[in-house]
mmCIF file of C-alpha atoms and ligand atoms in Angstrom:
data_model
loop_
_atom_site.group_PDB
_atom_site.id
_atom_site.type_symbol
_atom_site.label_atom_id
_atom_site.label_comp_id
_atom_site.label_asym_id
_atom_site.label_seq_id
_atom_site.Cartn_x
_atom_site.Cartn_y
_atom_site.Cartn_z
ATOM 1 C CA ALA O 1 98.208 106.377 60.922
ATOM 2 C CA GLY O 2 101.375 106.994 58.916
ATOM 3 C CA PRO O 3 101.772 106.484 55.182
ATOM 4 C CA SER O 4 100.682 103.164 53.694
ATOM 5 C CA SER O 5 103.236 100.454 53.272
ATOM 6 C CA LEU O 6 103.087 100.768 49.471
ATOM 7 C CA SER O 7 103.676 104.519 49.695
ATOM 8 C CA ARG O 8 106.779 103.914 51.834
ATOM 9 C CA PHE O 9 108.222 101.412 49.323
ATOM 10 C CA ARG O 10 107.753 103.802 46.420
ATOM 11 C CA GLY O 11 109.011 106.667 48.575
ATOM 12 C CA ALA O 12 112.233 104.812 49.377
ATOM 13 C CA LEU O 13 113.144 104.226 45.728
ATOM 14 C CA VAL O 14 111.985 107.641 44.508
ATOM 15 C CA GLY O 15 113.724 109.289 47.473
ATOM 16 C CA ALA O 16 116.972 107.507 46.622
ATOM 17 C CA LEU O 17 116.684 108.567 42.984
ATOM 18 C CA LEU O 18 115.950 112.194 43.854
ATOM 19 C CA GLY O 19 118.859 112.429 46.274
ATOM 20 C CA ASP O 20 121.256 111.198 43.602
ATOM 21 C CA CYS O 21 119.859 113.356 40.787
ATOM 22 C CA VAL O 22 119.642 116.609 42.775
ATOM 23 C CA GLY O 23 122.845 115.918 44.700
ATOM 24 C CA ALA O 24 125.007 115.360 41.630
ATOM 25 C CA GLU O 25 125.110 119.134 41.075
ATOM 26 C CA PHE O 26 127.292 119.653 44.161
ATOM 27 C CA GLU O 27 129.309 116.421 44.357
ATOM 28 C CA GLY O 28 132.859 117.131 45.383
ATOM 29 C CA THR O 29 132.189 120.773 46.351
ATOM 30 C CA GLU O 30 133.419 121.224 49.903
ATOM 31 C CA GLU O 31 131.378 124.288 50.810
ATOM 32 C CA VAL O 32 127.864 124.572 49.478
ATOM 33 C CA PRO O 33 126.031 127.683 50.703
ATOM 34 C CA LEU O 34 122.439 126.983 51.689
ATOM 35 C CA ASP O 35 121.280 129.717 49.266
ATOM 36 C CA ARG O 36 122.677 127.738 46.372
ATOM 37 C CA VAL O 37 120.948 124.579 47.568
ATOM 38 C CA LEU O 38 117.583 126.324 47.858
ATOM 39 C CA GLN O 39 118.049 127.958 44.472
ATOM 40 C CA HIS O 40 118.844 124.578 42.909
ATOM 41 C CA LEU O 41 115.765 123.027 44.507
ATOM 42 C CA ASP O 42 113.602 125.981 43.460
ATOM 43 C CA GLY O 43 114.688 125.296 39.905
ATOM 44 C CA LEU O 44 112.867 121.951 40.096
ATOM 45 C CA GLU O 45 109.485 123.621 40.417
ATOM 46 C CA GLU O 46 107.284 123.370 37.346
ATOM 47 C CA GLU O 47 107.294 127.087 36.554
ATOM 48 C CA ASN O 48 111.091 127.440 36.847
ATOM 49 C CA ARG O 49 112.107 124.382 34.929
ATOM 50 C CA GLY O 50 113.417 124.250 31.374
ATOM 51 C CA ASP O 51 113.304 121.025 29.360
ATOM 52 C CA GLY O 52 116.334 119.583 31.085
ATOM 53 C CA ILE O 53 116.047 116.487 33.202
ATOM 54 C CA LEU O 54 118.552 115.589 35.888
ATOM 55 C CA GLN O 55 120.610 112.546 34.973
ATOM 56 C CA TYR O 56 121.269 109.913 37.603
ATOM 57 C CA SER O 57 124.807 108.839 38.480
ATOM 58 C CA ASP O 58 126.572 105.599 39.482
ATOM 59 C CA ASP O 59 124.548 105.491 42.719
ATOM 60 C CA THR O 60 121.283 104.958 40.855
ATOM 61 C CA ALA O 61 122.832 102.937 38.022
ATOM 62 C CA MET O 62 123.906 100.336 40.610
ATOM 63 C CA THR O 63 120.677 100.585 42.637
ATOM 64 C CA ARG O 64 118.746 99.842 39.448
ATOM 65 C CA CYS O 65 120.863 96.712 38.886
ATOM 66 C CA VAL O 66 120.063 95.505 42.425
ATOM 67 C CA VAL O 67 116.334 96.095 41.897
ATOM 68 C CA GLN O 68 116.286 94.407 38.502
ATOM 69 C CA SER O 69 118.210 91.403 39.776
ATOM 70 C CA LEU O 70 115.891 90.972 42.778
ATOM 71 C CA LEU O 71 112.786 91.306 40.628
ATOM 72 C CA SER O 72 113.931 88.948 37.908
ATOM 73 C CA ARG O 73 115.305 86.227 40.228
ATOM 74 C CA SER O 74 112.910 86.779 43.184
ATOM 75 C CA GLU O 75 115.924 86.032 45.388
ATOM 76 C CA PHE O 76 119.317 87.539 45.980
ATOM 77 C CA ASP O 77 121.607 86.044 43.319
ATOM 78 C CA VAL O 78 125.183 87.261 43.606
ATOM 79 C CA SER O 79 126.355 86.011 40.185
ATOM 80 C CA ASP O 80 123.402 87.544 38.386
ATOM 81 C CA LEU O 81 124.004 90.838 40.185
ATOM 82 C CA GLY O 82 127.742 90.853 39.424
ATOM 83 C CA ARG O 83 126.950 90.345 35.747
ATOM 84 C CA ARG O 84 124.457 93.215 35.812
ATOM 85 C CA PHE O 85 126.927 95.615 37.459
ATOM 86 C CA ALA O 86 129.596 94.788 34.899
ATOM 87 C CA GLU O 87 127.227 95.049 31.935
ATOM 88 C CA GLU O 88 125.796 98.321 33.174
ATOM 89 C CA TYR O 89 129.336 99.695 33.448
ATOM 90 C CA ARG O 90 130.138 98.535 29.907
ATOM 91 C CA ARG O 91 126.949 100.162 28.596
ATOM 92 C CA ALA O 92 127.404 103.489 30.422
ATOM 93 C CA PRO O 93 130.897 103.871 31.891
ATOM 94 C CA LEU O 94 130.611 107.628 32.479
ATOM 95 C CA ARG O 95 128.080 107.750 35.290
ATOM 96 C CA GLY O 96 130.730 108.970 37.761
ATOM 97 C CA TYR O 97 131.956 105.700 39.286
ATOM 98 C CA GLY O 98 134.584 105.696 42.043
ATOM 99 C CA ALA O 99 138.168 105.563 40.792
ATOM 100 C CA GLY O 100 138.865 102.096 42.200
ATOM 101 C CA VAL O 101 135.662 100.211 41.524
ATOM 102 C CA VAL O 102 136.024 100.271 37.725
ATOM 103 C CA GLN O 103 138.855 97.723 38.124
ATOM 104 C CA VAL O 104 136.315 95.339 39.624
ATOM 105 C CA PHE O 105 133.973 95.781 36.663
ATOM 106 C CA LYS O 106 136.770 95.155 34.175
ATOM 107 C CA LYS O 107 137.715 91.911 35.936
ATOM 108 C CA LEU O 108 134.067 90.833 36.174
ATOM 109 C CA LEU O 109 133.741 91.320 32.419
ATOM 110 C CA SER O 110 136.653 88.957 31.766
ATOM 111 C CA PRO O 111 135.696 85.397 30.804
ATOM 112 C CA ARG O 112 138.499 84.199 33.099
ATOM 113 C CA CYS O 113 136.669 85.414 36.200
ATOM 114 C CA ALA O 114 135.467 82.279 38.021
ATOM 115 C CA ASP O 115 134.677 83.689 41.483
ATOM 116 C CA VAL O 116 132.583 86.892 41.344
ATOM 117 C CA LEU O 117 133.781 87.999 44.794
ATOM 118 C CA GLN O 118 137.494 87.698 43.948
ATOM 119 C CA PRO O 119 137.937 91.043 42.086
ATOM 120 C CA ALA O 120 136.619 92.960 45.108
ATOM 121 C CA ARG O 121 139.099 91.167 47.406
ATOM 122 C CA GLU O 122 141.991 92.309 45.224
ATOM 123 C CA GLN O 123 141.123 96.030 45.560
ATOM 124 C CA PHE O 124 143.557 98.388 47.290
ATOM 125 C CA GLY O 125 146.386 95.896 47.700
ATOM 126 C CA GLY O 126 144.108 93.191 49.088
ATOM 127 C CA ARG O 127 142.538 95.368 51.787
ATOM 128 C CA GLY O 128 139.307 95.875 49.865
ATOM 129 C CA SER O 129 137.392 99.115 49.357
ATOM 130 C CA PHE O 130 135.958 101.068 52.277
ATOM 131 C CA GLY O 131 134.095 103.449 49.906
ATOM 132 C CA ASN O 132 130.372 104.115 50.181
ATOM 133 C CA GLY O 133 129.559 102.401 46.871
ATOM 134 C CA GLY O 134 128.095 99.372 48.675
ATOM 135 C CA ALA O 135 125.922 101.547 50.922
ATOM 136 C CA MET O 136 124.594 103.804 48.161
ATOM 137 C CA ARG O 137 122.848 100.809 46.498
ATOM 138 C CA ALA O 138 121.684 98.989 49.648
ATOM 139 C CA ALA O 139 118.090 100.277 49.923
ATOM 140 C CA PRO O 140 116.442 97.713 47.584
ATOM 141 C CA ILE O 141 117.564 94.850 49.820
ATOM 142 C CA ALA O 142 115.445 96.305 52.638
ATOM 143 C CA LEU O 143 112.507 96.470 50.214
ATOM 144 C CA ALA O 144 112.796 92.817 49.242
ATOM 145 C CA TYR O 145 113.193 91.098 52.616
ATOM 146 C CA PRO O 146 110.986 91.580 55.695
ATOM 147 C CA GLN O 147 113.279 89.732 58.138
ATOM 148 C CA THR O 148 116.113 91.685 59.764
ATOM 149 C CA GLN O 149 118.512 88.727 59.478
ATOM 150 C CA ASP O 150 117.893 88.492 55.707
ATOM 151 C CA VAL O 151 118.430 92.220 55.285
ATOM 152 C CA ILE O 152 121.795 91.874 57.037
ATOM 153 C CA GLU O 153 122.927 88.814 55.126
ATOM 154 C CA PHE O 154 121.940 89.994 51.644
ATOM 155 C CA SER O 155 123.027 93.616 52.010
ATOM 156 C CA ARG O 156 126.426 92.345 53.074
ATOM 157 C CA ARG O 157 126.677 89.974 50.112
ATOM 158 C CA CYS O 158 125.431 92.688 47.760
ATOM 159 C CA ALA O 159 128.239 94.979 48.960
ATOM 160 C CA LEU O 160 130.912 92.224 48.857
ATOM 161 C CA LEU O 161 130.813 92.256 45.049
ATOM 162 C CA THR O 162 132.792 95.512 45.154
ATOM 163 C CA HIS O 163 133.618 96.265 48.797
ATOM 164 C CA ALA O 164 135.613 93.620 50.667
ATOM 165 C CA SER O 165 136.689 95.823 53.589
ATOM 166 C CA SER O 166 134.372 95.449 56.568
ATOM 167 C CA LEU O 167 134.257 99.255 56.726
ATOM 168 C CA GLY O 168 132.720 99.130 53.241
ATOM 169 C CA TYR O 169 130.244 96.265 53.633
ATOM 170 C CA ASN O 170 129.203 97.097 57.187
ATOM 171 C CA GLY O 171 128.303 100.581 55.962
ATOM 172 C CA ALA O 172 126.036 98.927 53.400
ATOM 173 C CA VAL O 173 124.421 96.761 56.083
ATOM 174 C CA LEU O 174 123.841 99.835 58.237
ATOM 175 C CA GLN O 175 122.184 101.715 55.368
ATOM 176 C CA ALA O 176 119.944 98.722 54.554
ATOM 177 C CA LEU O 177 118.957 98.432 58.232
ATOM 178 C CA ALA O 178 118.254 102.167 58.398
ATOM 179 C CA VAL O 179 115.736 101.766 55.551
ATOM 180 C CA HIS O 180 114.396 98.488 56.991
ATOM 181 C CA PHE O 181 113.506 100.055 60.352
ATOM 182 C CA ALA O 182 112.254 103.285 58.726
ATOM 183 C CA LEU O 183 109.770 101.244 56.658
ATOM 184 C CA GLN O 184 108.347 99.969 59.942
ATOM 185 C CA GLY O 185 107.798 103.520 61.204
ATOM 186 C CA ALA O 186 110.640 103.391 63.737
ATOM 187 C CA LEU O 187 112.432 106.578 62.618
ATOM 188 C CA CYS O 188 110.187 108.889 64.646
ATOM 189 C CA SER O 189 111.345 107.290 67.878
ATOM 190 C CA GLY O 190 114.777 108.934 67.314
ATOM 191 C CA GLY O 191 116.887 107.553 70.141
ATOM 192 C CA GLN O 192 115.201 104.146 70.082
ATOM 193 C CA TYR O 193 115.717 103.897 66.327
ATOM 194 C CA LEU O 194 119.430 104.495 66.882
ATOM 195 C CA GLU O 195 119.491 101.879 69.646
ATOM 196 C CA LEU O 196 117.995 99.345 67.222
ATOM 197 C CA LEU O 197 120.749 100.108 64.726
ATOM 198 C CA ILE O 198 123.486 100.050 67.373
ATOM 199 C CA GLY O 199 122.206 96.709 68.671
ATOM 200 C CA GLU O 200 122.509 95.081 65.235
ATOM 201 C CA MET O 201 125.835 96.732 64.378
ATOM 202 C CA GLU O 202 127.385 95.674 67.684
ATOM 203 C CA SER O 203 127.247 92.005 66.807
ATOM 204 C CA LEU O 204 128.628 92.664 63.301
ATOM 205 C CA GLU O 205 131.474 94.829 64.560
ATOM 206 C CA ARG O 206 132.466 92.186 67.091
ATOM 207 C CA GLU O 207 133.518 89.864 64.246
ATOM 208 C CA GLU O 208 137.250 89.226 63.931
ATOM 209 C CA LYS O 209 137.533 90.799 60.484
ATOM 210 C CA ALA O 210 135.708 93.944 61.595
ATOM 211 C CA LEU O 211 138.061 94.341 64.544
ATOM 212 C CA SER O 212 141.215 93.790 62.485
ATOM 213 C CA ASP O 213 140.098 96.034 59.565
ATOM 214 C CA ALA O 214 139.308 98.867 61.985
ATOM 215 C CA ARG O 215 142.726 98.562 63.631
ATOM 216 C CA GLU O 216 144.506 98.467 60.289
ATOM 217 C CA LEU O 217 142.827 101.758 59.343
ATOM 218 C CA ASN O 218 143.579 103.323 62.745
ATOM 219 C CA GLU O 219 139.925 103.478 63.643
ATOM 220 C CA ALA O 220 138.639 102.735 67.126
ATOM 221 C CA ASP O 221 136.989 99.337 67.635
ATOM 222 C CA PHE O 222 133.258 99.343 66.770
ATOM 223 C CA PRO O 223 133.594 102.336 64.410
ATOM 224 C CA TYR O 224 129.937 102.369 63.264
ATOM 225 C CA CYS O 225 128.554 101.992 66.797
ATOM 226 C CA THR O 226 130.832 104.815 67.928
ATOM 227 C CA ARG O 227 129.497 107.090 65.174
ATOM 228 C CA LEU O 228 125.879 106.142 65.841
ATOM 229 C CA ARG O 229 126.329 107.112 69.505
ATOM 230 C CA LYS O 230 127.718 110.410 68.281
ATOM 231 C CA VAL O 231 124.593 110.861 66.122
ATOM 232 C CA LYS O 232 122.479 110.243 69.206
ATOM 233 C CA GLU O 233 124.404 112.802 71.193
ATOM 234 C CA MET O 234 124.156 115.379 68.394
ATOM 235 C CA LEU O 235 120.383 114.920 68.125
ATOM 236 C CA GLU O 236 120.045 115.859 71.756
ATOM 237 C CA ARG O 237 121.629 119.273 71.136
ATOM 238 C CA SER O 238 119.196 122.089 70.425
ATOM 239 C CA ASP O 239 120.777 122.839 67.064
ATOM 240 C CA VAL O 240 123.758 121.621 65.087
ATOM 241 C CA SER O 241 125.593 123.539 62.371
ATOM 242 C CA VAL O 242 126.630 122.153 59.017
ATOM 243 C CA GLU O 243 130.266 122.594 60.080
ATOM 244 C CA GLU O 244 129.746 120.476 63.185
ATOM 245 C CA VAL O 245 128.106 117.675 61.195
ATOM 246 C CA VAL O 246 130.943 117.644 58.697
ATOM 247 C CA MET O 247 133.598 117.732 61.399
ATOM 248 C CA GLU O 248 132.062 115.122 63.680
ATOM 249 C CA LEU O 249 130.454 112.708 61.192
ATOM 250 C CA GLY O 250 132.070 113.525 57.833
ATOM 251 C CA ASN O 251 130.827 114.092 54.270
ATOM 252 C CA GLY O 252 133.320 111.953 52.358
ATOM 253 C CA ILE O 253 133.383 108.932 50.059
ATOM 254 C CA ALA O 254 134.262 106.467 52.861
ATOM 255 C CA ALA O 255 131.160 104.607 54.042
ATOM 256 C CA LEU O 256 132.152 105.396 57.638
ATOM 257 C CA HIS O 257 132.165 109.113 56.829
ATOM 258 C CA SER O 258 128.836 109.166 55.025
ATOM 259 C CA VAL O 259 126.337 106.490 56.159
ATOM 260 C CA PRO O 260 126.000 107.751 59.769
ATOM 261 C CA THR O 261 125.854 111.266 58.288
ATOM 262 C CA ALA O 262 122.896 110.313 56.076
ATOM 263 C CA ILE O 263 121.120 108.760 59.066
ATOM 264 C CA PHE O 264 121.742 111.953 61.028
ATOM 265 C CA CYS O 265 120.232 114.057 58.191
ATOM 266 C CA ALA O 266 117.010 112.027 58.226
ATOM 267 C CA LEU O 267 116.666 112.216 62.027
ATOM 268 C CA HIS O 268 117.681 115.862 62.350
ATOM 269 C CA CYS O 269 115.103 116.930 59.745
ATOM 270 C CA LEU O 270 112.176 115.181 61.460
ATOM 271 C CA SER O 271 111.534 118.567 63.072
ATOM 272 C CA VAL O 272 111.207 121.975 61.440
ATOM 273 C CA ARG O 273 114.540 123.682 60.809
ATOM 274 C CA PRO O 274 114.600 127.480 61.065
ATOM 275 C CA SER O 275 117.115 127.825 58.218
ATOM 276 C CA LEU O 276 114.888 125.913 55.761
ATOM 277 C CA PRO O 277 111.672 127.136 54.079
ATOM 278 C CA PRO O 278 108.727 126.619 56.448
ATOM 279 C CA HIS O 279 106.573 125.101 53.697
ATOM 280 C CA TYR O 280 109.075 122.274 53.113
ATOM 281 C CA SER O 281 107.960 118.756 54.047
ATOM 282 C CA GLY O 282 110.234 116.600 56.201
ATOM 283 C CA PHE O 283 111.355 114.820 53.054
ATOM 284 C CA GLN O 284 112.309 118.111 51.393
ATOM 285 C CA ARG O 285 114.152 119.270 54.501
ATOM 286 C CA THR O 286 116.177 116.067 54.541
ATOM 287 C CA LEU O 287 117.364 116.481 50.952
ATOM 288 C CA ALA O 288 118.123 120.196 51.374
ATOM 289 C CA PHE O 289 120.103 119.584 54.559
ATOM 290 C CA SER O 290 122.079 116.714 52.964
ATOM 291 C CA LEU O 291 123.108 118.858 49.997
ATOM 292 C CA ALA O 292 124.212 121.734 52.237
ATOM 293 C CA LEU O 293 126.819 119.451 53.836
ATOM 294 C CA GLY O 294 128.841 119.446 50.614
ATOM 295 C CA GLY O 295 131.355 116.691 49.847
ATOM 296 C CA ASP O 296 129.847 113.478 48.498
ATOM 297 C CA THR O 297 126.423 115.128 48.127
ATOM 298 C CA ASP O 298 124.799 112.767 45.629
ATOM 299 C CA THR O 299 125.639 109.725 47.711
ATOM 300 C CA ILE O 300 124.745 111.184 51.111
ATOM 301 C CA ALA O 301 121.491 112.538 49.658
ATOM 302 C CA THR O 302 120.635 109.230 47.954
ATOM 303 C CA MET O 303 121.038 107.406 51.277
ATOM 304 C CA ALA O 304 119.200 110.042 53.334
ATOM 305 C CA GLY O 305 116.531 110.219 50.591
ATOM 306 C CA ALA O 306 115.901 106.466 50.766
ATOM 307 C CA ILE O 307 115.526 106.571 54.555
ATOM 308 C CA ALA O 308 113.298 109.674 54.474
ATOM 309 C CA GLY O 309 111.223 108.290 51.591
ATOM 310 C CA ALA O 310 110.654 105.053 53.527
ATOM 311 C CA HIS O 311 109.560 107.087 56.533
ATOM 312 C CA TYR O 312 107.338 109.765 54.988
ATOM 313 C CA GLY O 313 106.095 107.922 51.894
ATOM 314 C CA MET O 314 105.234 109.437 48.522
ATOM 315 C CA GLU O 315 102.878 112.026 50.053
ATOM 316 C CA GLN O 316 105.855 114.156 51.015
ATOM 317 C CA VAL O 317 107.725 113.872 47.722
ATOM 318 C CA PRO O 318 106.827 116.850 45.515
ATOM 319 C CA ALA O 319 105.593 115.586 42.147
ATOM 320 C CA SER O 320 107.434 118.465 40.449
ATOM 321 C CA TRP O 321 110.759 117.294 41.906
ATOM 322 C CA GLN O 322 110.116 113.692 41.029
ATOM 323 C CA ARG O 323 109.367 114.531 37.410
ATOM 324 C CA CYS O 324 112.815 116.123 36.989
ATOM 325 C CA CYS O 325 114.658 112.843 37.373
ATOM 326 C CA GLU O 326 115.774 110.389 34.727
ATOM 327 C CA GLY O 327 114.110 107.036 35.434
ATOM 328 C CA GLU O 328 111.468 108.353 37.857
ATOM 329 C CA GLN O 329 108.722 106.133 36.451
ATOM 330 C CA ASP O 330 110.845 103.019 36.873
ATOM 331 C CA ALA O 331 111.525 103.942 40.506
ATOM 332 C CA GLU O 332 107.850 104.201 41.323
ATOM 333 C CA GLU O 333 106.841 101.062 39.443
ATOM 334 C CA TRP O 334 109.711 99.027 40.901
ATOM 335 C CA GLY O 335 108.810 100.213 44.396
ATOM 336 C CA GLU O 336 105.410 98.656 43.855
ATOM 337 C CA ARG O 337 106.828 95.408 42.488
ATOM 338 C CA LEU O 338 109.277 95.087 45.392
ATOM 339 C CA HIS O 339 106.380 95.681 47.779
ATOM 340 C CA LYS O 340 104.609 92.651 46.262
ATOM 341 C CA LEU O 341 107.740 90.542 46.533
ATOM 342 C CA TYR O 342 108.232 91.583 50.189
ATOM 343 C CA GLN O 343 104.652 90.743 51.036
ATOM 344 C CA SER O 344 104.843 87.355 49.360
ATOM 345 C CA ARG O 345 107.542 86.153 51.789
HETATM 346 P P1 LIG W 401 135.703 102.871 45.226
HETATM 347 O O1 LIG W 401 135.679 101.482 45.714
HETATM 348 O O2 LIG W 401 136.582 103.207 44.084
HETATM 349 O O3 LIG W 401 136.017 103.809 46.465
HETATM 350 C C1 LIG W 401 136.007 105.207 46.326
HETATM 351 C C2 LIG W 401 137.375 105.800 46.713
HETATM 352 O O4 LIG W 401 137.626 105.591 48.092
HETATM 353 C C3 LIG W 401 138.553 105.164 46.015
HETATM 354 O O5 LIG W 401 138.704 105.660 44.724
HETATM 355 C C4 LIG W 401 139.694 105.536 46.968
HETATM 356 O O6 LIG W 401 140.083 106.868 46.763
HETATM 357 C C5 LIG W 401 139.031 105.439 48.312
HETATM 358 N N1 LIG W 401 139.263 104.111 48.949
HETATM 359 C C6 LIG W 401 138.356 103.116 49.137
HETATM 360 N N2 LIG W 401 138.914 102.064 49.774
HETATM 361 C C7 LIG W 401 140.199 102.386 49.993
HETATM 362 C C8 LIG W 401 141.283 101.713 50.633
HETATM 363 N N3 LIG W 401 141.155 100.491 51.170
HETATM 364 N N4 LIG W 401 142.469 102.370 50.693
HETATM 365 C C9 LIG W 401 142.616 103.601 50.166
HETATM 366 N N5 LIG W 401 141.630 104.284 49.553
HETATM 367 C C10 LIG W 401 140.423 103.692 49.470
HETATM 368 O O7 LIG W 401 134.255 103.287 44.743
HETATM 369 P P2 LIG W 401 132.869 103.410 45.498
HETATM 370 O O8 LIG W 401 131.864 102.757 44.651
HETATM 371 O O9 LIG W 401 132.960 103.041 46.922
HETATM 372 O O10 LIG W 401 132.711 104.971 45.417
HETATM 373 C C11 LIG W 401 131.499 105.553 45.624
HETATM 374 C C12 LIG W 401 131.628 107.004 45.351
HETATM 375 O O11 LIG W 401 132.147 107.146 44.000
HETATM 376 C C13 LIG W 401 130.350 107.732 45.354
HETATM 377 O O12 LIG W 401 130.490 109.021 45.852
HETATM 378 C C14 LIG W 401 129.988 107.844 43.915
HETATM 379 O O13 LIG W 401 129.076 108.872 43.657
HETATM 380 C C15 LIG W 401 131.332 107.947 43.229
HETATM 381 N N6 LIG W 401 132.039 109.219 43.120
HETATM 382 C C16 LIG W 401 131.960 109.895 42.015
HETATM 383 C C17 LIG W 401 132.654 111.087 41.852
HETATM 384 C C18 LIG W 401 132.514 111.850 40.611
HETATM 385 O O14 LIG W 401 133.459 112.478 40.190
HETATM 386 N N7 LIG W 401 131.379 111.837 39.999
HETATM 387 C C19 LIG W 401 133.434 111.616 42.832
HETATM 388 C C20 LIG W 401 133.552 110.876 43.970
HETATM 389 C C21 LIG W 401 132.869 109.672 44.066
HETATM 390 MG MG1 LIG W 402 127.363 109.238 42.158
HETATM 391 MG MG1 LIG W 403 128.911 110.311 45.222
#
């Protein structure tokens, strides 16, 4: 028997928080030597830690808004969520938001804003954002809805508040589905887990807007399915270097260059990795490997952390690591409350 359902729910939110808090150290650094990653993680152990706690960034600030909106409304409520994003930005504008998305918050704060989805549509000359900001906050949707179709619908609408490009919102749907299927214990099937994801993404990427957005950005048709097949192929190799992952899947701020990467991290670290400490749990391996990729480390680690946390549960999250993070108690308590909400449906 795997971890209990409650342990997986808590693990998903705590895993997301940890990925963001430990990943923030390296965000934007292209080459992160594994030594530095392991040293940073060692610093989280009780005996090595000063008084400092690791602050969360925009990834968690927005995830917290999604959780709080779901818990207070018991349903997905796009206007309530838009208001929370904008108010959170006004309260704490320096959490490291993407350069474009702050325009959305400013418009949402204006009393003249009648349609909450309009500011997102106006981003980047009307093309909408393809950043990973929709995906980084998608996990709570998977913790609130047991049905796959609901997860798809509400993760898309949750992303549409800031990310109107299909490359942006489909990345969010993929991340929510990755957590959704991991909660059900499907991650350990590796190839079959990827087939589940590909099956769902195929129908989304067949939509007219997905096809035209991909062409406009010079991407092949079915960009997410293409990358997920690449993930599958890479998992079948005996080992894969950090350089190969970065080159073939990416480590950037585009959802297309980070969501499949996070999924790869979780799958790749299901088995022991010779370069990582042998006493590490699968959860710890996943975070360490994500950070070593460099680039958008906080966001890739928050997504991989949510998937791994949903798979392994709290048993594999070191208490010492958890205690280093700002807001760790909220994450655990909210995981439990979302679990109740999920089970009530
Ligand atoms: P976003 O919507 O502003 O997108 C992020 C960036 O992607 C934009 O600033 C653009 O450079 C680029 N981009 C997105 N869509 C387009 C487009 N259609 N055409 C041209 N360029 C485009 O914000 P987001 O919420 O998606 O961003 C998430 C990322 O921002 C996360 O990594 C998050 O951690 C944060 N971030 C913070 C820092 C930092 O300095 N702390 C650095 C990078 C990213
Ligand atoms: Mg961030
Ligand atoms: Mg980031």
